[in-house]
XYZ file of C-alpha atoms in Angstrom:
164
model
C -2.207 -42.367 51.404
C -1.356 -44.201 54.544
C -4.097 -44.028 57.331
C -0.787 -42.015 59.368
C -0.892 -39.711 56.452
C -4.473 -39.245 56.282
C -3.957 -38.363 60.404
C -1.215 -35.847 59.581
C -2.776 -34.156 56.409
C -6.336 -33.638 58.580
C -7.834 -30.755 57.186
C -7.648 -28.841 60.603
C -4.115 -29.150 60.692
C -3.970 -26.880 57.734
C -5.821 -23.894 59.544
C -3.285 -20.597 59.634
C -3.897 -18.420 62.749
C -0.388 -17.348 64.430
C 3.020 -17.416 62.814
C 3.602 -20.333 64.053
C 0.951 -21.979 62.600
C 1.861 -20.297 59.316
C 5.350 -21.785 59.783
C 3.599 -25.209 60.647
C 1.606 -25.334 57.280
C 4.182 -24.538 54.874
C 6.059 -27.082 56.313
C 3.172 -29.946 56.283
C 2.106 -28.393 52.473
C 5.712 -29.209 51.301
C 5.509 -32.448 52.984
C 1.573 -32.984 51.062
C 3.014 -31.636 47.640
C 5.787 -34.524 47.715
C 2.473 -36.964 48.111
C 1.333 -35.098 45.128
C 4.509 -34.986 42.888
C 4.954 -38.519 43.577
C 1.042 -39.603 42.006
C 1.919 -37.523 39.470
C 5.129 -39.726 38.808
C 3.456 -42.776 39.857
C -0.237 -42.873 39.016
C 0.016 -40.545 36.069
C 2.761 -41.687 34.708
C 4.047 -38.313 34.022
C 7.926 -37.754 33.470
C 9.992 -36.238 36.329
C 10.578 -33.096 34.565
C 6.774 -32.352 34.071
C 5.381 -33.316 37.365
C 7.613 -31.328 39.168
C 6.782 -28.423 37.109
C 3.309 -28.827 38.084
C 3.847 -29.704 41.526
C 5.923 -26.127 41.248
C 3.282 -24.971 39.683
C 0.596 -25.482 42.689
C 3.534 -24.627 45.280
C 3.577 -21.552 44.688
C 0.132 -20.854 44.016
C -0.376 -22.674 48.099
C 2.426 -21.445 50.106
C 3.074 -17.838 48.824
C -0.861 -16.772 47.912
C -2.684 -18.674 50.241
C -0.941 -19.632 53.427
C 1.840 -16.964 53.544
C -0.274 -14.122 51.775
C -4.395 -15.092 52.573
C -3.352 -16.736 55.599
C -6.028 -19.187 54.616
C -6.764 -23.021 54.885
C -5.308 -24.651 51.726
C -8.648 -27.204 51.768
C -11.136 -24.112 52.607
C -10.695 -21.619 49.965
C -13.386 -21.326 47.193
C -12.344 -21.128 43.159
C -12.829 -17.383 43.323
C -9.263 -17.385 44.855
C -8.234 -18.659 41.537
C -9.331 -15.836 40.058
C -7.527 -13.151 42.233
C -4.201 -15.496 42.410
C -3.783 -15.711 38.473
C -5.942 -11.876 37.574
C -4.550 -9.674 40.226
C -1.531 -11.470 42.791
C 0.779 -12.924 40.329
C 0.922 -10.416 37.736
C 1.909 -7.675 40.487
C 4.140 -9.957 42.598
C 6.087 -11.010 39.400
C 8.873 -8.780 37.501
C 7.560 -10.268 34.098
C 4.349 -12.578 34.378
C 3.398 -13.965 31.399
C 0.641 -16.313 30.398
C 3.110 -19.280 29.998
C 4.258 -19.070 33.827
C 1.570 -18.720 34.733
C -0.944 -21.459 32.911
C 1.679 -23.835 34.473
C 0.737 -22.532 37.993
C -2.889 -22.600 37.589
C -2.419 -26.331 35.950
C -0.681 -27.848 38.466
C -3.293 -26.179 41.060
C -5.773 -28.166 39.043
C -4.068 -31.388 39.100
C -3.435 -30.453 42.638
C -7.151 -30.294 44.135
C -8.147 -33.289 41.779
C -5.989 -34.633 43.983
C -7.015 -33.597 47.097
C -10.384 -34.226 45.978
C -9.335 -38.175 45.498
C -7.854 -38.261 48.766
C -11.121 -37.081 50.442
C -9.370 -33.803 51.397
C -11.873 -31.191 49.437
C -15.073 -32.090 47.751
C -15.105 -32.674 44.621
C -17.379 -29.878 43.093
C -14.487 -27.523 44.968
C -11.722 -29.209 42.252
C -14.086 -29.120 39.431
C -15.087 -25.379 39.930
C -11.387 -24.736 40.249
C -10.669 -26.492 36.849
C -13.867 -24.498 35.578
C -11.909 -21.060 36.672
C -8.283 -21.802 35.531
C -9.812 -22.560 32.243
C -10.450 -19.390 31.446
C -6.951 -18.078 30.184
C -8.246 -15.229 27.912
C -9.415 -13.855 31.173
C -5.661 -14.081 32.530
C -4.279 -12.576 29.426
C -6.284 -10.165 29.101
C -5.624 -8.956 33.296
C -2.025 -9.459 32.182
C -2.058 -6.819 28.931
C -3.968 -4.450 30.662
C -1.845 -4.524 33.308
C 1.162 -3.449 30.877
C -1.302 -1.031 29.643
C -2.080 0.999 33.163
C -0.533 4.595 32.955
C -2.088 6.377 35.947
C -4.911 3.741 36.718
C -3.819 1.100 39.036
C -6.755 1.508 41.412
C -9.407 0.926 38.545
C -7.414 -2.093 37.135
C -6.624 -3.509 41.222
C -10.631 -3.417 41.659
C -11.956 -5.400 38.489
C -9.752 -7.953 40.230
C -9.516 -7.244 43.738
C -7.818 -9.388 46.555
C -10.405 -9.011 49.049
């Protein structure tokens, strides 16, 4: 990154308050996530095809969850947010969310904060706990399956996963 990037992707620039700073952050995450598909391309040497999955991937997880939904700092959250994004958030937010979609998402959020992490944006235990939680996929399958399962029981299955 470019010491003008570095100025525009401050951390504090990313803080969601108002609207308009909600409006503001999408914006300069889309702008950040083209930094990111293109190190995918570049530095990883990943095809096209498969880094923009990823960078997909990590979009949505960012703008719809945590700016537009958590209204949250996309460099301040903790790995726990993981954990509600892929057990609780997606699988109700989604028509048919499945373990493929979905271990796309939380790779390309873990490619994502390695990242950030490089580019001094996060600490590095923050990426590394986040790899540590999106590892876990029998946890997500088994949220997702029991979610199919719920009859009259949505409030038990909402709290062993809760959003708050």
């Amino acid at each position: 990154m470019h010491s003008t990037e570095d100025k525009l992707f401050d951390i504090e620039n990313f803080n969601v308050n108002t609207l308009d700073d909600e409006i503001r952050v999408d914006e300069l995450c889309q702008k950040f996530l083209r930094l990111f598909y293109r190190d995918l391309v570049e530095s990883r040497h990943l095809e096209p095809e498969v880094a923009a999955a990823l960078t997909y991937g990590a979009d949505y997880f960012l703008r719809d969850f945590i700016i537009a939904d958590r209204r949250e700092n996309i460099f301040r959250i903790d790995s726990r947010r993981l954990r509600q994004f892929g057990g609780n958030w997606y699988i109700v937010k989604n028509v048919e969310p499945n373990m493929e979609e979905l271990s796309q998402q939380l790779d390309g959020t873990v490619l994502f904060y390695h990242f950030c992490a490089a580019h001094g944006k996060c600490r590095p235990a923050l990426a590394e706990e986040i790899e540590q939680t999106c590892r876990d996929r029998n946890f997500y399958q088994q949220r997702i399956d029991s979610f199919w399962e719920i009859e009259n029981n949505y409030p038990d299955w909402n709290r062993a996963c809760a959003l708050d």
